[in-house]
Structures are given as structure tokens and as C-alpha cells.
Tab-separated table of C-alpha atoms in Angstrom:
chain	number	residue	atom	x	y	z
A	1	MET	CA	250.905	65.106	23.759
A	2	ALA	CA	251.038	62.252	21.284
A	3	ASN	CA	252.415	63.041	17.843
A	4	LYS	CA	250.044	63.759	14.998
A	5	LYS	CA	249.836	61.049	12.384
A	6	MET	CA	249.669	60.932	8.604
A	7	ALA	CA	249.071	57.975	6.315
A	8	ILE	CA	249.557	57.948	2.540
A	9	ILE	CA	248.593	55.327	-0.006
A	10	ALA	CA	250.999	55.543	-2.953
A	11	THR	CA	249.589	53.827	-6.035
A	12	LYS	CA	251.472	55.444	-8.923
A	13	GLY	CA	254.916	54.635	-10.231
A	14	THR	CA	255.638	57.475	-12.634
A	15	LEU	CA	258.203	60.206	-12.031
A	16	ASP	CA	255.627	62.966	-11.589
A	17	MET	CA	253.373	60.988	-9.272
A	18	ALA	CA	256.293	59.664	-7.222
A	19	TYR	CA	257.051	63.115	-5.831
A	20	PRO	CA	253.895	63.926	-3.823
A	21	PRO	CA	254.105	60.959	-1.410
A	22	PHE	CA	257.803	61.501	-0.696
A	23	ILE	CA	257.507	65.290	-0.393
A	24	LEU	CA	254.516	65.107	1.924
A	25	ALA	CA	255.952	62.272	3.991
A	26	SER	CA	259.336	63.947	4.534
A	27	THR	CA	257.688	67.289	5.346
A	28	ALA	CA	255.193	65.782	7.778
A	29	ALA	CA	258.020	63.913	9.498
A	30	ALA	CA	259.935	67.201	9.805
A	31	LEU	CA	256.853	68.716	11.420
A	32	GLY	CA	256.803	65.955	14.008
A	33	TYR	CA	254.189	63.640	12.502
A	34	ASP	CA	254.401	59.865	12.681
A	35	VAL	CA	254.137	58.861	9.042
A	36	GLN	CA	253.394	55.634	7.242
A	37	VAL	CA	253.269	55.161	3.474
A	38	PHE	CA	251.499	52.143	2.016
A	39	PHE	CA	252.820	51.283	-1.463
A	40	THR	CA	250.479	49.307	-3.640
A	41	PHE	CA	250.106	48.465	-7.336
A	42	TYR	CA	252.446	50.694	-9.419
A	43	GLY	CA	253.516	52.553	-6.297
A	44	LEU	CA	255.679	49.528	-5.493
A	45	GLN	CA	258.119	50.713	-8.164
A	46	LEU	CA	259.092	53.500	-5.766
A	47	LEU	CA	260.540	50.978	-3.342
A	48	ARG	CA	263.096	49.632	-5.797
A	49	LYS	CA	266.718	50.147	-4.802
A	50	ASP	CA	267.338	51.654	-8.214
A	51	LEU	CA	264.855	54.397	-9.099
A	52	SER	CA	266.464	55.310	-12.419
A	53	ASN	CA	263.695	53.486	-14.329
A	54	VAL	CA	260.958	55.672	-12.856
A	55	MET	CA	259.807	57.587	-15.943
A	56	ILE	CA	257.335	60.159	-17.133
A	57	SER	CA	255.456	59.934	-20.411
A	58	PRO	CA	253.915	62.779	-22.389
A	59	LEU	CA	251.458	60.233	-23.841
A	60	ALA	CA	247.931	60.570	-22.473
A	61	ASN	CA	249.273	63.387	-20.326
A	62	PRO	CA	247.977	66.547	-22.015
A	63	ALA	CA	248.663	68.648	-18.919
A	64	MET	CA	252.417	68.140	-19.201
A	65	PRO	CA	254.023	71.414	-20.292
A	66	MET	CA	256.050	70.834	-23.453
A	67	PRO	CA	258.580	73.256	-24.982
A	68	ILE	CA	256.812	72.856	-28.346
A	69	PRO	CA	253.341	71.499	-29.126
A	70	MET	CA	253.693	67.784	-29.751
A	71	PRO	CA	251.062	65.741	-31.571
A	72	VAL	CA	250.149	62.392	-30.033
A	73	MET	CA	251.494	60.651	-33.150
A	74	VAL	CA	254.925	62.064	-32.349
A	75	GLN	CA	254.689	61.318	-28.622
A	76	MET	CA	254.337	57.612	-29.359
A	77	LEU	CA	257.633	57.349	-31.242
A	78	PRO	CA	260.345	55.196	-29.666
A	79	GLY	CA	262.543	57.120	-27.256
A	80	MET	CA	260.024	59.873	-26.520
A	81	GLU	CA	259.448	58.594	-23.007
A	82	SER	CA	263.166	58.529	-22.226
A	83	MET	CA	263.510	61.997	-23.673
A	84	ALA	CA	260.600	63.393	-21.644
A	85	THR	CA	262.049	61.771	-18.504
A	86	MET	CA	265.481	63.215	-19.148
A	87	MET	CA	264.023	66.684	-19.719
A	88	MET	CA	261.921	66.469	-16.565
A	89	LYS	CA	264.908	65.375	-14.492
A	90	GLN	CA	266.990	68.251	-15.855
A	91	LYS	CA	264.206	70.665	-14.972
A	92	LEU	CA	263.882	69.288	-11.442
A	93	LYS	CA	267.629	69.563	-10.924
A	94	LYS	CA	267.783	73.107	-12.289
A	95	HIS	CA	265.099	74.174	-9.826
A	96	GLY	CA	266.823	72.587	-6.842
A	97	VAL	CA	264.182	69.899	-6.384
A	98	ALA	CA	265.625	66.839	-4.661
A	99	SER	CA	265.894	63.556	-6.542
A	100	LEU	CA	263.457	60.783	-5.627
A	101	THR	CA	266.245	58.789	-4.028
A	102	GLU	CA	267.273	61.790	-1.935
A	103	LEU	CA	263.701	62.418	-0.773
A	104	ARG	CA	263.171	58.758	-0.003
A	105	ASP	CA	266.388	58.679	2.050
A	106	LEU	CA	265.197	61.758	3.960
A	107	CYS	CA	261.942	59.938	4.733
A	108	LEU	CA	263.797	56.901	6.032
A	109	GLU	CA	266.155	59.044	8.069
A	110	ALA	CA	263.103	60.678	9.668
A	111	ASP	CA	261.619	57.277	10.550
A	112	VAL	CA	258.836	57.323	7.981
A	113	LYS	CA	257.561	53.759	7.817
A	114	PHE	CA	257.198	52.146	4.384
A	115	ILE	CA	254.754	49.280	3.937
A	116	ALA	CA	254.610	47.290	0.713
A	117	CYS	CA	251.342	45.659	-0.232
A	118	GLN	CA	252.060	41.931	-0.053
A	119	MET	CA	249.209	41.093	-2.426
A	120	THR	CA	250.541	43.282	-5.266
A	121	VAL	CA	254.111	42.143	-4.634
A	122	ASP	CA	252.851	38.600	-5.276
A	123	LEU	CA	250.571	39.663	-8.128
A	124	PHE	CA	253.372	41.300	-10.112
A	125	GLU	CA	255.841	38.629	-8.989
A	126	PHE	CA	258.269	41.229	-7.701
A	127	ASP	CA	261.497	40.013	-6.184
A	128	LYS	CA	261.809	41.485	-2.701
A	129	SER	CA	265.580	41.635	-3.111
A	130	GLU	CA	265.020	44.444	-5.647
A	131	PHE	CA	263.397	46.554	-2.937
A	132	ILE	CA	265.173	48.624	-0.308
A	133	ASP	CA	265.646	46.938	3.057
A	134	ASN	CA	263.582	49.301	5.222
A	135	VAL	CA	260.230	47.974	4.027
A	136	GLU	CA	257.600	46.035	5.890
A	137	TYR	CA	255.151	43.811	4.059
A	138	GLY	CA	251.469	43.780	4.898
A	139	GLY	CA	247.938	44.015	3.649
A	140	ALA	CA	245.046	46.431	3.810
A	141	ALA	CA	244.242	45.496	7.400
A	142	THR	CA	247.811	46.319	8.450
A	143	PHE	CA	247.413	49.743	6.888
A	144	MET	CA	244.017	50.352	8.505
A	145	GLY	CA	245.526	49.674	11.905
A	146	PHE	CA	247.538	52.864	11.514
A	147	ALA	CA	245.320	54.827	9.101
A	148	GLY	CA	242.246	54.541	11.313
A	149	ASP	CA	243.915	56.692	13.885
A	150	THR	CA	245.495	59.393	11.689
A	151	ASP	CA	244.947	63.136	11.394
A	152	ILE	CA	245.683	63.128	7.652
A	153	CYS	CA	245.104	60.239	5.279
A	154	LEU	CA	245.822	60.612	1.558
A	155	PHE	CA	245.457	58.515	-1.568
A	156	VAL	CA	247.998	59.355	-4.259
B	1	MET	CA	271.222	89.158	15.005
B	2	ASN	CA	273.448	86.672	16.787
B	3	PHE	CA	273.118	83.056	15.839
B	4	ASP	CA	274.685	79.739	16.810
B	5	LYS	CA	274.436	77.871	13.549
B	6	GLU	CA	273.902	78.712	9.895
B	7	LEU	CA	272.098	76.642	7.291
B	8	ASN	CA	272.730	77.407	3.640
B	9	ALA	CA	269.588	76.339	1.787
B	10	ARG	CA	270.309	78.449	-1.302
B	11	GLY	CA	269.066	76.899	-4.528
B	12	LEU	CA	266.962	74.255	-2.772
B	13	SER	CA	263.254	73.817	-3.406
B	14	CYS	CA	260.390	72.553	-1.293
B	15	PRO	CA	260.546	70.557	0.898
B	16	LEU	CA	264.328	70.637	1.349
B	17	PRO	CA	264.644	73.980	3.223
B	18	ILE	CA	262.132	72.716	5.824
B	19	VAL	CA	263.521	69.209	6.110
B	20	LYS	CA	267.071	70.553	6.417
B	21	THR	CA	265.972	73.108	9.004
B	22	LYS	CA	264.471	70.314	11.068
B	23	LYS	CA	267.725	68.349	10.811
B	24	ALA	CA	269.831	71.387	11.737
B	25	LEU	CA	267.687	72.076	14.809
B	26	ALA	CA	268.071	68.483	15.938
B	27	ASP	CA	271.774	69.043	16.655
B	28	MET	CA	271.171	72.239	18.641
B	29	THR	CA	270.265	72.910	22.242
B	30	SER	CA	267.282	74.793	23.591
B	31	ASN	CA	267.320	78.604	23.040
B	32	GLN	CA	270.099	78.468	20.449
B	33	VAL	CA	269.409	80.413	17.257
B	34	LEU	CA	269.568	78.964	13.753
B	35	LYS	CA	270.071	81.218	10.740
B	36	VAL	CA	268.626	79.840	7.504
B	37	ILE	CA	269.352	81.350	4.093
B	38	SER	CA	266.971	80.329	1.332
B	39	THR	CA	266.263	81.415	-2.240
B	40	ASP	CA	262.934	79.569	-2.404
B	41	THR	CA	260.076	82.092	-2.312
B	42	GLY	CA	257.763	79.363	-0.994
B	43	SER	CA	259.950	79.031	2.089
B	44	VAL	CA	258.628	82.321	3.520
B	45	LYS	CA	255.215	80.845	4.242
B	46	ASP	CA	256.600	77.379	4.879
B	47	MET	CA	259.083	78.490	7.546
B	48	ALA	CA	256.315	80.369	9.360
B	49	ALA	CA	254.114	77.269	9.163
B	50	PHE	CA	256.983	75.087	10.376
B	51	ALA	CA	257.559	77.423	13.327
B	52	GLU	CA	253.891	77.443	14.253
B	53	GLN	CA	253.490	73.689	14.048
B	54	THR	CA	256.697	72.720	15.807
B	55	GLY	CA	256.739	75.492	18.424
B	56	ASN	CA	260.216	76.750	17.488
B	57	PRO	CA	259.802	80.551	17.428
B	58	LEU	CA	260.663	82.322	14.160
B	59	LEU	CA	262.410	85.444	15.418
B	60	SER	CA	262.658	87.237	12.095
B	61	THR	CA	262.289	86.928	8.340
B	62	VAL	CA	264.162	89.341	6.084
B	63	GLU	CA	264.501	89.532	2.329
B	64	GLU	CA	267.915	90.659	1.164
B	65	ASN	CA	268.999	90.745	-2.492
B	66	GLY	CA	266.581	88.026	-3.508
B	67	GLU	CA	267.486	85.824	-0.563
B	68	PHE	CA	265.361	85.090	2.457
B	69	ILE	CA	267.020	85.057	5.832
B	70	PHE	CA	265.295	83.417	8.770
B	71	TYR	CA	266.297	83.356	12.409
B	72	MET	CA	264.722	80.538	14.330
B	73	LYS	CA	265.111	79.808	17.995
B	74	LYS	CA	265.106	76.214	19.111
B	75	LYS	CA	262.391	75.642	21.678
């Protein structure tokens, strides 16, 4: 029997929204799925060799649990984003959640295929040398070629 | 229960216990038994789902002192 297939479109480049594509992709691969992830717009940030600049912001994110209530006026102060990111990373580590780099490596090890949207790479004038090596470049039609035949297809 | 290999997944959260189980099974031969120790409560349902979807039988699931112990046979 042919393997099941899953396709994910990853469009977000923040720390919180970076987790779902990598968690789902690595899990599906472990379950025997063929997996492709199409990174477009801000999702391209997740293909950078160095993921340390992937951040989370409490601003415009009222669902983010904070240790103390924090007015928007305070959230916009310089350094708040770095602080929120540091706190989130500490929390993830404390709970034994893998780092983004670790999850991404697990995906690659399990033959998850990463496709970067060529149009947005050009649009944002990204330098491909900043991205990891195991990336293919293509457009929407490339993605449809795989996505059209999948059992699960997600937009994140 | 006898087992051929042990995987210590203590302290790891989703999806690591599953992904590491898959990797551990890859190095084993058919009918060998893998023991997995996890502290992730979510892994109880996830290991059963993994077993069902991959066809590797889950022989037993036990909770002992806040730890979950799984025995999985490689298909």
C-alpha cells in the first residue's frame, strides 16, 4: 500500500506559530506519512540556518498567558519582545518541548521535504545562503502537484 | 515483561516520545520488544494511536509512580 501523504503550508514566522508545522510534520513522518511543507511569506523565516531570531510578541496577542496582567502600553516598550521570547523559550524547555531547530532536524532526518516559495524569497530579497541546504524552491503549482494527492492538507 | 531495547523518554513532551519511538524501532528487527518510559501524560493516547496507525502492536501500558511504561512489539 502506498504511504499516506500530508502537506502543510507554513505562513507564519513567530515562535508560537513555528511549532505546529514542525510538530505535525515530524509526527506524520513517524507515522509513515510522506510529508511536504511549503514555506511562504513569513514562514520562510523558519528555513533560516539560525532560528534564534524567531520571536514571540505579547503585542496584539491577548491570548498569550502572562504571569501578570500587562497593559498594551507596557507591551510596546523596547525589549518586551525579547523578554517574552526568552520567557517562552524557558517555559518550552522546562516542559521538555523540543527546540525549533531540534524539531526541524527531526523532520529532515525523517525525509520531510521542505519547499520554499520562490516568489516570496524574491519578494523579500532573501539570500538563499541564509537558508538550510535541504530546501527546494518552487511555486504554487509545484506544491499543488503534491498537495492534490494528499490525505491531509493544512494551512498554518 | 522481557524486552530487547529500552527508550528513556522521561521529561520529553509531544511529539518527541513518538518520534523517538519510531527511531528506536527502526534499529530493531521484527518481533523484538521495545520498552518506552515516558512522563508525558499525552503519550498514553499517542502511543496507542501510533501503534494503531503503524501496525506495531502495543503489548501493554502501565502507570508506575507517575511514569508511563509501554511495551511495543516491532511488526
